[in-house]
XYZ file of C-alpha atoms in Angstrom:
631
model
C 0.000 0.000 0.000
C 1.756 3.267 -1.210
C 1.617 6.339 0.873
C -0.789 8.412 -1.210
C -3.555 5.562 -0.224
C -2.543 5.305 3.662
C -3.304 8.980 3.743
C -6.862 8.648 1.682
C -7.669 6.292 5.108
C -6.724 8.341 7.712
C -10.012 10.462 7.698
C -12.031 7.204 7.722
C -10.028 6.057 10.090
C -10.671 8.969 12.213
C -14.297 9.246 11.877
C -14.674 5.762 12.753
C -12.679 6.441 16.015
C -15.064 9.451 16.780
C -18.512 7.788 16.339
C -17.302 4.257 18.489
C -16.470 6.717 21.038
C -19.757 8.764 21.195
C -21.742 5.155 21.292
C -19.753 4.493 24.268
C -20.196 7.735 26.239
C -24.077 7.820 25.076
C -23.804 4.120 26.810
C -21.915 4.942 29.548
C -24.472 8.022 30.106
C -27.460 5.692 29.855
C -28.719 4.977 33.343
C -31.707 2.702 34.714
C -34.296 5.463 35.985
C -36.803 4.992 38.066
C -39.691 7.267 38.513
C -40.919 7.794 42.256
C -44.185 9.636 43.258
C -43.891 11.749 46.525
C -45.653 9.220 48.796
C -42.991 6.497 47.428
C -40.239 8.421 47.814
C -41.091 9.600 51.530
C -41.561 6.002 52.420
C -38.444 4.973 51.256
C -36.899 8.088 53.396
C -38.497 6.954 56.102
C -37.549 3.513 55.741
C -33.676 4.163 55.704
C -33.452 3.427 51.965
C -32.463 6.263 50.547
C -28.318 6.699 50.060
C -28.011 10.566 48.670
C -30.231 13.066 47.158
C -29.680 15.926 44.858
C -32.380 18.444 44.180
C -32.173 21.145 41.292
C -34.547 23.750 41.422
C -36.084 25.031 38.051
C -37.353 28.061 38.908
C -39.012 28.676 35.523
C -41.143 25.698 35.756
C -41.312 26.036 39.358
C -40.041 22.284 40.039
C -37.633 21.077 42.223
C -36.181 18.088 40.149
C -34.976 15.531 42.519
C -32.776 12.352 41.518
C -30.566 9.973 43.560
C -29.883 6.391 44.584
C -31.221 3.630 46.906
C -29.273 1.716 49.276
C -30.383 -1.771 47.707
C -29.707 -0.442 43.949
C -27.543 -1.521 41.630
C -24.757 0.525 39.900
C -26.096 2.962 37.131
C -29.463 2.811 38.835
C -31.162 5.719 40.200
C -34.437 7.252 41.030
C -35.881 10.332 39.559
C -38.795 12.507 41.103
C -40.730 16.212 39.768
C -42.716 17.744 42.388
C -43.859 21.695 43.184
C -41.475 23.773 44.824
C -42.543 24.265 48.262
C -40.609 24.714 51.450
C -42.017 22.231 53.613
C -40.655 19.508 51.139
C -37.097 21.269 51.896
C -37.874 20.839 55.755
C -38.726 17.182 55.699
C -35.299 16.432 53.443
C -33.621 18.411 55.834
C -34.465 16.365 58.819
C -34.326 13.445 57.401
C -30.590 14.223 56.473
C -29.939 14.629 59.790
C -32.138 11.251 61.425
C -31.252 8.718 58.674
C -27.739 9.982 57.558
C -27.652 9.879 53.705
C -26.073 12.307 51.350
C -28.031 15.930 50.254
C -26.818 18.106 48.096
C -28.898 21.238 46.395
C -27.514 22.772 43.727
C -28.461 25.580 41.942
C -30.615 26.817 39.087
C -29.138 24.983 35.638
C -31.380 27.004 33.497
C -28.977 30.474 34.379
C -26.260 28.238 32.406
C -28.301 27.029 29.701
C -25.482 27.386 27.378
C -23.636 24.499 28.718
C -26.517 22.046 28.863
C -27.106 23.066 25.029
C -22.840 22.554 24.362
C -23.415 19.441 26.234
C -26.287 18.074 23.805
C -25.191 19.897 20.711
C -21.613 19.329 20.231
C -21.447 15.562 19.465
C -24.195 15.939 16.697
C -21.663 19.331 15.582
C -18.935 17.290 15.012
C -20.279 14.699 13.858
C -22.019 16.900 10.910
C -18.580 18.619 10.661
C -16.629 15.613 10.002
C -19.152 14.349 7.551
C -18.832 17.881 5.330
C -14.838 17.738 6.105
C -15.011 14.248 4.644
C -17.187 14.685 1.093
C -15.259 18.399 0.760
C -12.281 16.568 0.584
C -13.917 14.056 -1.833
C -15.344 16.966 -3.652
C -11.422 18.385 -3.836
C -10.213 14.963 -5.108
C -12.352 15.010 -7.738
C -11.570 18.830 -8.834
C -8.002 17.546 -9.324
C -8.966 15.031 -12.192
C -9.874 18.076 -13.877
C -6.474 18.947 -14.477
C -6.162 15.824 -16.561
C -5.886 17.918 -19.727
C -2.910 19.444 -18.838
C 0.276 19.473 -20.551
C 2.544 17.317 -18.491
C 5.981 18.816 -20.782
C 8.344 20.045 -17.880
C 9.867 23.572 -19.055
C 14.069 23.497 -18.259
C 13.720 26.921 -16.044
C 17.580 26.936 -15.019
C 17.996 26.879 -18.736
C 20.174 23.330 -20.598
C 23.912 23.270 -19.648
C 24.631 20.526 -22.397
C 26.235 22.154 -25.098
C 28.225 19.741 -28.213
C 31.203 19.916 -26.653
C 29.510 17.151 -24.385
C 28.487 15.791 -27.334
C 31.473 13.206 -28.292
C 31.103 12.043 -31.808
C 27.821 12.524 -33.831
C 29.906 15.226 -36.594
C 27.293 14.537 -39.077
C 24.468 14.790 -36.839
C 25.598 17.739 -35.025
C 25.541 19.712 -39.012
C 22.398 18.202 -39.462
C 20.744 20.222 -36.506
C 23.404 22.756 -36.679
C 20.358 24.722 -38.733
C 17.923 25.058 -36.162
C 20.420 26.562 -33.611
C 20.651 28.946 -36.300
C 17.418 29.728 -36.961
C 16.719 30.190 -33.763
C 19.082 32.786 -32.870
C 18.681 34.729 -35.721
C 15.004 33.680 -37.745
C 15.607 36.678 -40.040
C 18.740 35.324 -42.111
C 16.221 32.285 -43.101
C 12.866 34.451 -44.150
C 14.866 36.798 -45.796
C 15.760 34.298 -48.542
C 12.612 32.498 -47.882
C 14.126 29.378 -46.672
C 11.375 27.496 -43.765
C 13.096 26.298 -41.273
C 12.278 22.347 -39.981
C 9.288 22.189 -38.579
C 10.107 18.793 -36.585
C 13.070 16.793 -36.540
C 13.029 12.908 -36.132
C 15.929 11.671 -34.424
C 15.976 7.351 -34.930
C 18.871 4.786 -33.975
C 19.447 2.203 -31.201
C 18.830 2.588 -27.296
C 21.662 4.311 -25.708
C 23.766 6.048 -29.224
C 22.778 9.916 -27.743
C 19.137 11.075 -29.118
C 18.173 13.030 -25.867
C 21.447 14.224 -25.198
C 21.715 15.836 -29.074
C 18.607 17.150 -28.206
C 19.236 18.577 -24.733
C 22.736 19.621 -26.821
C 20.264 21.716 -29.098
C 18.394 23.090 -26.553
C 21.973 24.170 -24.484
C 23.065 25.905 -27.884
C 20.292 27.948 -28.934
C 19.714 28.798 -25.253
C 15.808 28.696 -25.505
C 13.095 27.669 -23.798
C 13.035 23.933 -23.617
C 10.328 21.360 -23.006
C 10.483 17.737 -22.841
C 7.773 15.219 -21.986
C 7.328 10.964 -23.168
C 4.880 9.855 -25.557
C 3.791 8.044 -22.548
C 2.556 11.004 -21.019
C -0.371 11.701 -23.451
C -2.016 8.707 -23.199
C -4.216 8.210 -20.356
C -7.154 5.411 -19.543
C -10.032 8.336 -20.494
C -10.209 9.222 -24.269
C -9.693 12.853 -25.500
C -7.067 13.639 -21.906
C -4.179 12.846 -24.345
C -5.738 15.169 -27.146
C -6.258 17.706 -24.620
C -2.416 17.745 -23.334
C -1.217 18.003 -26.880
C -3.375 21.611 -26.968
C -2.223 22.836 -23.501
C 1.041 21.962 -24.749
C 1.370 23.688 -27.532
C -0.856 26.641 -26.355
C 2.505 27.002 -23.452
C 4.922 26.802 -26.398
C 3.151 29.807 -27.993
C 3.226 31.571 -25.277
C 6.939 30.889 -25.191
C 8.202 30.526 -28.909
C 10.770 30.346 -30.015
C 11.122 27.534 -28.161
C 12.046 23.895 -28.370
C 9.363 20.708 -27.490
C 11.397 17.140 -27.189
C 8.849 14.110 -27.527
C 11.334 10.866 -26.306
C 9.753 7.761 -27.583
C 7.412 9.091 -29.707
C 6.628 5.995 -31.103
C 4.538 5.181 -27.481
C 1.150 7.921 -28.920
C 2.985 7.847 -32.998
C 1.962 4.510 -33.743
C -0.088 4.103 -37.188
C -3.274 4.593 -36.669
C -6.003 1.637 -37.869
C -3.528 -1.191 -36.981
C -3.653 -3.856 -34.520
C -5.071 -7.027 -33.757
C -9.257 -6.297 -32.884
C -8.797 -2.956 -34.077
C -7.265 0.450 -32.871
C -6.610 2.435 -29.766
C -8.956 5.397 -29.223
C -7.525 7.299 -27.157
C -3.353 6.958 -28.929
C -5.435 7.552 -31.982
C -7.144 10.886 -30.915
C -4.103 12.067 -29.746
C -1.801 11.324 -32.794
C -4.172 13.507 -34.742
C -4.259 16.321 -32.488
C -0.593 16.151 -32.592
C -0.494 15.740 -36.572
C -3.234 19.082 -36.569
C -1.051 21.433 -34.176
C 2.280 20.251 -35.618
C 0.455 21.471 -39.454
C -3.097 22.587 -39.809
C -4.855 25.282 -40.608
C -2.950 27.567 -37.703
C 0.885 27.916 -37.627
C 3.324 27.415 -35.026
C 5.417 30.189 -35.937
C 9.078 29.313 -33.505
C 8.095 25.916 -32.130
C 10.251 23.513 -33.035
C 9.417 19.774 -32.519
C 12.330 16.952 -31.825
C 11.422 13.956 -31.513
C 13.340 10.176 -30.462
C 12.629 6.875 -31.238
C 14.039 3.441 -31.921
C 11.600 2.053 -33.664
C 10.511 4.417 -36.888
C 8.822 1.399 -38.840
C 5.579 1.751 -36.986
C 4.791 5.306 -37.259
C 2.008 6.548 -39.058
C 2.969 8.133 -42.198
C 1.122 10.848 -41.863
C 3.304 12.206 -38.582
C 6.691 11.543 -41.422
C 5.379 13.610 -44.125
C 6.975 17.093 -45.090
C 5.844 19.709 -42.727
C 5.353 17.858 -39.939
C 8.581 15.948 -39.547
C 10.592 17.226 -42.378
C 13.805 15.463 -41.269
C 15.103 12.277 -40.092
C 18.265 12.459 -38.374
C 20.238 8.379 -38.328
C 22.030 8.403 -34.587
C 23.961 5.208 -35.464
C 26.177 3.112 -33.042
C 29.380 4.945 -33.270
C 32.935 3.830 -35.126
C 35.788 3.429 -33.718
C 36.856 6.828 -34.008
C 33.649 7.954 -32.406
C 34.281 5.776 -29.821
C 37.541 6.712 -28.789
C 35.909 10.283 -28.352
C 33.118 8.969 -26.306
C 35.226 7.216 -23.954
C 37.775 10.545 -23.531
C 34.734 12.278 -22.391
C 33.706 9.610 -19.488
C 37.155 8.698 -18.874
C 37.484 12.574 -17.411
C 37.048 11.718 -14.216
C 38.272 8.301 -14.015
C 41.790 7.418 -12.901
C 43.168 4.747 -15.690
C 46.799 2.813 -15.900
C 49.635 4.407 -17.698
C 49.481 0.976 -19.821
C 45.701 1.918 -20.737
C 44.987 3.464 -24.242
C 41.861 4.545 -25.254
C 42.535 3.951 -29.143
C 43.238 0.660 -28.242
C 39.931 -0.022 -26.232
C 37.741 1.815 -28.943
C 39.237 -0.877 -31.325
C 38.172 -3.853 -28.937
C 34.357 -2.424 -28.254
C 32.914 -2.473 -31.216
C 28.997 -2.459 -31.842
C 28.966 -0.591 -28.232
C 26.866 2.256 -28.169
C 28.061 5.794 -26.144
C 25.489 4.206 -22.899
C 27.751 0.750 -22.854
C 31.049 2.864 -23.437
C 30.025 4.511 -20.200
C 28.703 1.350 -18.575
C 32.060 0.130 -19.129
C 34.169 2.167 -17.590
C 31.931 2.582 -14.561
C 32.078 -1.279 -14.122
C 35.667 -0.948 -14.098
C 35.978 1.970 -11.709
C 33.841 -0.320 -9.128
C 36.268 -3.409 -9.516
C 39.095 -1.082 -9.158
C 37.566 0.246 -5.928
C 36.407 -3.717 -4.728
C 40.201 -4.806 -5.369
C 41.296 -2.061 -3.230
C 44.107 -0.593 -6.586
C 44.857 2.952 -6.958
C 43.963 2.747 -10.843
C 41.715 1.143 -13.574
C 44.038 -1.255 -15.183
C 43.755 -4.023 -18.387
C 42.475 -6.084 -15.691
C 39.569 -4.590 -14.583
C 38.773 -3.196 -18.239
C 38.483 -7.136 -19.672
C 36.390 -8.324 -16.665
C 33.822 -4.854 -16.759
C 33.439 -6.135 -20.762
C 32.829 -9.362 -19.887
C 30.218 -8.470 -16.999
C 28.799 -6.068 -19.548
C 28.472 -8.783 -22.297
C 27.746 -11.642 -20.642
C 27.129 -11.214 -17.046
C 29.764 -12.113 -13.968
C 31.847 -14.585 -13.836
C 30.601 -18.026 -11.971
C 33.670 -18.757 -10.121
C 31.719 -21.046 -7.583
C 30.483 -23.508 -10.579
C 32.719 -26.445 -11.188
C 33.377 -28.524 -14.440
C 34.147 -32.417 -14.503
C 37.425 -32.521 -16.178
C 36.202 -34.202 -19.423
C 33.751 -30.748 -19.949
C 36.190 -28.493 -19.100
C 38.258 -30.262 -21.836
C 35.561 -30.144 -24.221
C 34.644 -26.607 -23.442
C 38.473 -25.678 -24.013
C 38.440 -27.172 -27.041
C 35.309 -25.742 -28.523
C 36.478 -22.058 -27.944
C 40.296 -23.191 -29.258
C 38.475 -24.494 -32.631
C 37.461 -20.270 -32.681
C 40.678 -18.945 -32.015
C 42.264 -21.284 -34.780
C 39.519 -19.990 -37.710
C 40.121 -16.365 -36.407
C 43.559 -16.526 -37.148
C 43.346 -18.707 -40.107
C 40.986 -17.163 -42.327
C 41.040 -13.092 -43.125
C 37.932 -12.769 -42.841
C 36.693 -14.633 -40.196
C 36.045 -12.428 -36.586
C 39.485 -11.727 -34.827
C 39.549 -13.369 -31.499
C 40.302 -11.033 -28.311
C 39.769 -13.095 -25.394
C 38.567 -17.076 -24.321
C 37.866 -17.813 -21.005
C 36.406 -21.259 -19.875
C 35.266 -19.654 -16.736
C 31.087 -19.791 -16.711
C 29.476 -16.600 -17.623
C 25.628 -16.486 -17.940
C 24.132 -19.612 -19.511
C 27.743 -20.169 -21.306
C 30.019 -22.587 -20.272
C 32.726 -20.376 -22.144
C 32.852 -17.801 -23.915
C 35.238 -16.046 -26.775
C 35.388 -12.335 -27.419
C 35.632 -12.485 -31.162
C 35.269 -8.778 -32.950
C 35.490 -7.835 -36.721
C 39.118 -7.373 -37.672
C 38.020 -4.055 -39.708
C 34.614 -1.897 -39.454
C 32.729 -2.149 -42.610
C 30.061 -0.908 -44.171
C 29.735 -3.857 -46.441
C 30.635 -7.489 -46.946
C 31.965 -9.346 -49.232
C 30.540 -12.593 -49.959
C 33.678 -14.297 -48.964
C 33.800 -12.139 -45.776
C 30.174 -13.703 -44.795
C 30.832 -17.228 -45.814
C 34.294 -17.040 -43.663
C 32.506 -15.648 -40.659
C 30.317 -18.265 -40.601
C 33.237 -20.841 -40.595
C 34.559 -18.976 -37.276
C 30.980 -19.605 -35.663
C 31.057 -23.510 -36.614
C 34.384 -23.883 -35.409
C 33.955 -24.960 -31.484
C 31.513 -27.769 -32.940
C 33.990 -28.771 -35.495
C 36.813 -28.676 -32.696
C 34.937 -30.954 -30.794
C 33.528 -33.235 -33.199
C 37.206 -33.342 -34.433
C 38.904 -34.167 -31.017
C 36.249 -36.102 -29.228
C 34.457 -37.663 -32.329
C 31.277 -36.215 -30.281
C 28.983 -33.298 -30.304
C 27.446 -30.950 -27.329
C 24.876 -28.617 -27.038
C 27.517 -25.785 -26.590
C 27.176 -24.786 -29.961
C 23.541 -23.706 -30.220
C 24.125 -19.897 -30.435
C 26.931 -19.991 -32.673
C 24.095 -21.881 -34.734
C 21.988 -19.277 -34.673
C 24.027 -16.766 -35.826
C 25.258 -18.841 -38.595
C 21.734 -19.393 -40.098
C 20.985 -16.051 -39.498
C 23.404 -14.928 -41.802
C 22.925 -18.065 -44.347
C 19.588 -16.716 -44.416
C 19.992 -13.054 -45.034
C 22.932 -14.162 -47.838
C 20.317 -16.228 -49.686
C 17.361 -13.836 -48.838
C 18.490 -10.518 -48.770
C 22.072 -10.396 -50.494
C 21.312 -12.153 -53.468
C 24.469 -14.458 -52.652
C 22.822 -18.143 -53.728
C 22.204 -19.628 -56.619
C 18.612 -18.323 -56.506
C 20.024 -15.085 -58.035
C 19.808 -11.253 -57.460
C 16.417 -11.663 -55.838
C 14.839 -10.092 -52.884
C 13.010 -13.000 -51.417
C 12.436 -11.545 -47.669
C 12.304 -8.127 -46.162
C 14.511 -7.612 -42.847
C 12.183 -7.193 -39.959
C 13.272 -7.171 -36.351
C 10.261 -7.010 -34.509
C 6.400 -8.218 -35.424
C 4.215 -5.234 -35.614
C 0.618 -6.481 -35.016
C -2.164 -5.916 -37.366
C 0.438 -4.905 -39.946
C 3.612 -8.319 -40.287
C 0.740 -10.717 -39.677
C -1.872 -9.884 -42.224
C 1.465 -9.439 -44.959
C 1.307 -11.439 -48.015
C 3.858 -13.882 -48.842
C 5.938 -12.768 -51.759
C 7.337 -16.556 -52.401
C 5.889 -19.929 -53.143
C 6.203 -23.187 -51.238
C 8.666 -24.227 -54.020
C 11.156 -21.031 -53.371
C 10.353 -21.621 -49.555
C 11.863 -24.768 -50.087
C 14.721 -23.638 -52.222
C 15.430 -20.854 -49.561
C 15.910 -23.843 -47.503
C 18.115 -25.945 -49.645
C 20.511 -23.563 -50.408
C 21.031 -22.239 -46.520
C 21.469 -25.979 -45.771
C 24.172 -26.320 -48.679
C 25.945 -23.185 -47.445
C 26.148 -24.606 -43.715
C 27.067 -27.611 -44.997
C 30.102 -26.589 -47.299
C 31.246 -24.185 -44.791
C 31.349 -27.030 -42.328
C 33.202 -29.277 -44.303
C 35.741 -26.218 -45.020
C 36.251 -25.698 -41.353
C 36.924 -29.018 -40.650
C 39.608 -29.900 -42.914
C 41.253 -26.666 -41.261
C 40.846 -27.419 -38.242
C 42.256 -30.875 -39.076
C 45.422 -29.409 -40.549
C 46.391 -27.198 -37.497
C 45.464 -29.632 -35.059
C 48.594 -28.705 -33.244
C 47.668 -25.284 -32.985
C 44.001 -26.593 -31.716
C 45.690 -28.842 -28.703
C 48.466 -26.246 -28.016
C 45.465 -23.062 -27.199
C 43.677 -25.926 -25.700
C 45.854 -27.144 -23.266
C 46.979 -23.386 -22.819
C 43.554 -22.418 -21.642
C 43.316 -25.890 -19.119
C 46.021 -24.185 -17.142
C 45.768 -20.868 -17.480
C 41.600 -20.838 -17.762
C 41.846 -17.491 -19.440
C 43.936 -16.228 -22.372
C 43.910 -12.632 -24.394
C 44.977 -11.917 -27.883
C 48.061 -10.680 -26.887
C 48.889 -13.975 -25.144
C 47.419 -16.139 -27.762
C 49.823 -14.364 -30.597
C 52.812 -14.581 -28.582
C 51.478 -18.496 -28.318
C 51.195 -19.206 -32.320
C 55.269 -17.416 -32.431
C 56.978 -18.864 -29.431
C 54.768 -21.955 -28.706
C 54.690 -21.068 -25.102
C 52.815 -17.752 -23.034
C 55.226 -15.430 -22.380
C 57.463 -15.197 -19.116
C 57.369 -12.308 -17.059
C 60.980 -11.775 -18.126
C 59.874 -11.859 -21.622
C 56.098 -9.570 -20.946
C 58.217 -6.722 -19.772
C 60.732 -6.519 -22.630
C 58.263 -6.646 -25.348
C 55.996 -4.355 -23.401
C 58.622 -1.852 -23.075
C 59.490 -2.336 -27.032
C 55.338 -1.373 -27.607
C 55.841 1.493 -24.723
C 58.830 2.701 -27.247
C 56.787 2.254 -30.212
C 53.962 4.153 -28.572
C 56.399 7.190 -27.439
C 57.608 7.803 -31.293
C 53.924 7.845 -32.533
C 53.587 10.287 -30.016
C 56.542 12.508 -30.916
């Protein structure tokens, strides 16, 4: 139960409280009475019964109003009696007090302090009635507060954006791309002098974690405007026409405001196409895209609003929101080269203290496909080993262990191998490191471990040898040798096969696939047979007509199975050949459990990992190397 609901109780709480305790003082108030006429209640005196007396006179009604207790009554019991005031009644009480000994007391007129009698009676019904009005008032205030549904939730950046591009590390191209509306927003008059209209919206698309917002928040920092940001998530609420709503407010506070800047992050979330989905649409994320398609270009004009937008996934919004005028351009943040990468990681690496031996060219080379957010995962993961081991600096150490933990998860020291596993697992990721350095263009090995890491028994680090933009055909069918290697290797050593190999399978067929699919590479021909899809979009991938017959289905499978096959025949007769090389990185990794590039090309040269002797000098030969590119 979250706090917001523990306080909605307390007033119930309360009022139950309050009523439970007026039933029990009415109850403890309520007395058995007994009514006495004068002859009974003279007897009684008489008789020794009575206990004590009180008598109030009323002189209004001109009553003396006598109550009291007998000696035989029970507790809460008491006798009442009304008779005309008269002083020969005030005698005989008198002397009775005095010959039978029980209590008298005369008090005065109540009726001079009505007040109190009426405060006495009144007030529990008072608060009572109170409570109830405090109690549907603050029902009644509840409920105004829904009314505020329709209001933008985009947070205005008061304190202005500190983020300029310098904190921007890589992104050259995108940076020129919204290099213009900087411009136009400092100085409009430069563009509508030569007639030029400035973006109305800009769409920035690429992969979780390559820098949308922060280009964005850079824009903002740069043109030093007023800058909103909200999530697509923020439109949509459970009541139709709320989202629709926000999108006016919104844009109403932008007017008021403009020139300004309005960032949408996952736009996708209120963007999607409208009409789609399985059962049919969503009223409310429909309602609102077209409010947002009307403000961003209808019949008025947002003169100095300008619209960015973020999103990974641009293949399910509606085309309308895409078209000129609305979102004129699409901005590609792509994961970033190597170059890019080195730049990213001098910018986190600021405040971090690394090793002398550390270089960051060298680390941008081993990282690739890592986007800016991993790049700074990274190095945090190292920082916090460095810290956990107690060392003064982030070394290689820590660096190969936080890309490890980032890739695949921490190490399981704690699980143990039988020795015939560990043998087979050593010689499965040996079988990669011999392709890698066998074929050009198979994936260049960087580190094998046997140690457990996530659902892998082992794992190899294997990265492209160069970045490229395309493939060759002979680049894809070599890569796919390096992935059937550690099944080869094992098949080849043990004349048996385990189920280590299954994702290395999938990544082979995967590219088999998009070779005979996609690339054209198959005997099939030039031919598009399949379109690349990541993820199903329902309503839209599942109502899609085939574009192939059963008999190219089957073809498609044919020729996939005869490029796995050929490539595995290919792979083993290498392996085969250096089957030396396979049982000397083998029984290299048995002892040392863990091996690095370095180590495993010093291996294929000397035959043997280096001594420390030997790591020093040929360290300080690189350090020399290292100076002179310097100088």
């Amino acid at each position: 139960m979250n706090k917001n609901m523990k306080k909605g109780l307390y007033p119930y709480i309360f009022l139950f409280i309050f009523i439970v305790a007026c039933l029990l003082l009415v109850n403890g108030m309520s007395n058995n009475i007994n009514e006495l006429t004068y002859d009974e209640f003279i007897k009684s005196m008489n008789d020794g019964q009575v206990e004590d007396v009180t008598i109030i006179p009323k002189i209004r009604s001109n009553i003396y109003h006598v109550e009291g207790t007998m000696k035989d009554y029970e507790e809460n019991e008491t006798f009442v009696l009304n008779l005309p005031i008269s002083e020969e009644f005030i005698s005989k009480i008198v002397a009775g007090e005095e010959q039978f000994g029980f209590k008298l007391e005369i008090e005065q007129d109540p009726e001079s302090a009505s007040w109190l009698v009426i405060v006495l009676n009144v007030l529990p019904y008072v608060l009572l009635i109170g409570a109830t009005i405090w109690l549907f008032t603050r029902q009644i205030g509840s409920g105004n507060k829904s009314m505020d549904f329709g209001k933008s939730r985009a947070k205005l950046m008061e304190d202005g954006i500190k983020t300029t591009f310098k904190d921007v590390a890589g992104l050259t191209e995108e940076k020129e791309e919204v290099q213009e509306l900087i411009d136009f927003l400092k100085n409009p008059k430069k563009f509508q002098s030569m007639g030029a209209r400035i973006p109305k919206g800009v769409l920035l698309v690429g992969p979780p974690g390559t820098g949308k917002t922060l280009l964005a928040r850079a824009v903002a920092g740069e043109a030093k405007v007023p800058f909103y940001y909200i999530s697509g998530s923020d439109f949509v609420e459970l009541f139709v026409g709320i989202g629709a709503s926000r999108v006016r407010d919104m844009f109403k506070q932008a007017k008021m405001n403009a020139p300004c800047l309005i960032f949408i992050d996952e736009i996708d979330a209120v963007g999607r196409q409208r009409g789609t989905g399985l059962g049919g649409g969503h009223d409310e994320r429909e309602q609102t895209l077209n409010q947002l398609l009307t403000e961003m270009d209808g019949f008025g004009a947002n003169e100095g609003i300008i619209i960015i937008a973020a999103t990974n996934r641009p293949d399910v919004l509606d085309p309308a929101l895409l078209r000129p005028g609305r979102f004129d351009r699409q901005v590609t943040v792509a994961l970033p080269d190597k170059n890019a990468r080195e730049e990213i990681l001098k910018v986190h690496a600021k405040n971090k203290v690394l090793d002398k031996s550390i270089t960051l060219e060298y680390l941008a080379k081993r990282t690739p496909g890592f986007s800016g957010a991993d790049l700074e995962n990274l190095l945090n993961e190292a920082a916090l080993l460095t810290v956990r081991r107690n060392k003064k600096a982030i070394t290689m150490a820590e660096i190969d262990e936080a890309t490890d933990r980032v890739l695949m998860g921490p190490a399981k020291v704690t699980k143990k191998y039988t020795e015939k596993e560990k043998r087979l697992v050593a010689y499965h990721e040996a079988g990669h490191a011999v392709l890698g350095l066998k074929l050009d263009g198979a994936n260049d090995v960087q580190k094998i471990t046997i140690i457990p890491r996530g659902h892998a028994g082992g794992y190899t680090m294997m990265t492209p040898k160069e970045e490229n933009f395309n493939y060759t055909k002979n680049q894809l069918l070599e890569s796919i040798s390096g992935l059937l290697a550690g099944r080869v290797a094992e098949e080849v050593e043990f004349n048996e096969i385990t189920t280590g190999a299954h994702d290395d399978f999938k990544k082979a067929t995967k590219i088999a696939r998009s070779m005979v699919t996609e690339y054209g590479m198959s005997d099939l021909g030039p031919m598009m047979l399949e379109e690349p899809s990541e993820n199903t979009f329902l309503g839209r991938d599942y109502t899609k007509n085939r574009n192939i017959s059963d008999t190219v289905a089957h073809e498609i499978d044919e020729e996939m199975r005869k490029i796995i096959n050929e490539r595995y025949k290919i792979t083993k007769k290498i392996i085969s050949e250096n089957k030396d090389l396979l049982d000397l990185i083998a029984n290299t990794l048995l002892e040392e459990e863990t091996i690095t590039k370095e180590q495993i090309d010093y291996l294929v040269k000397h035959g043997h990992l280096p001594k420390e002797d030997e790591e020093i000098e040929e360290n300080t030969e690189d350090s020399k190397k290292k100076k002179k590119e310097e100088k």
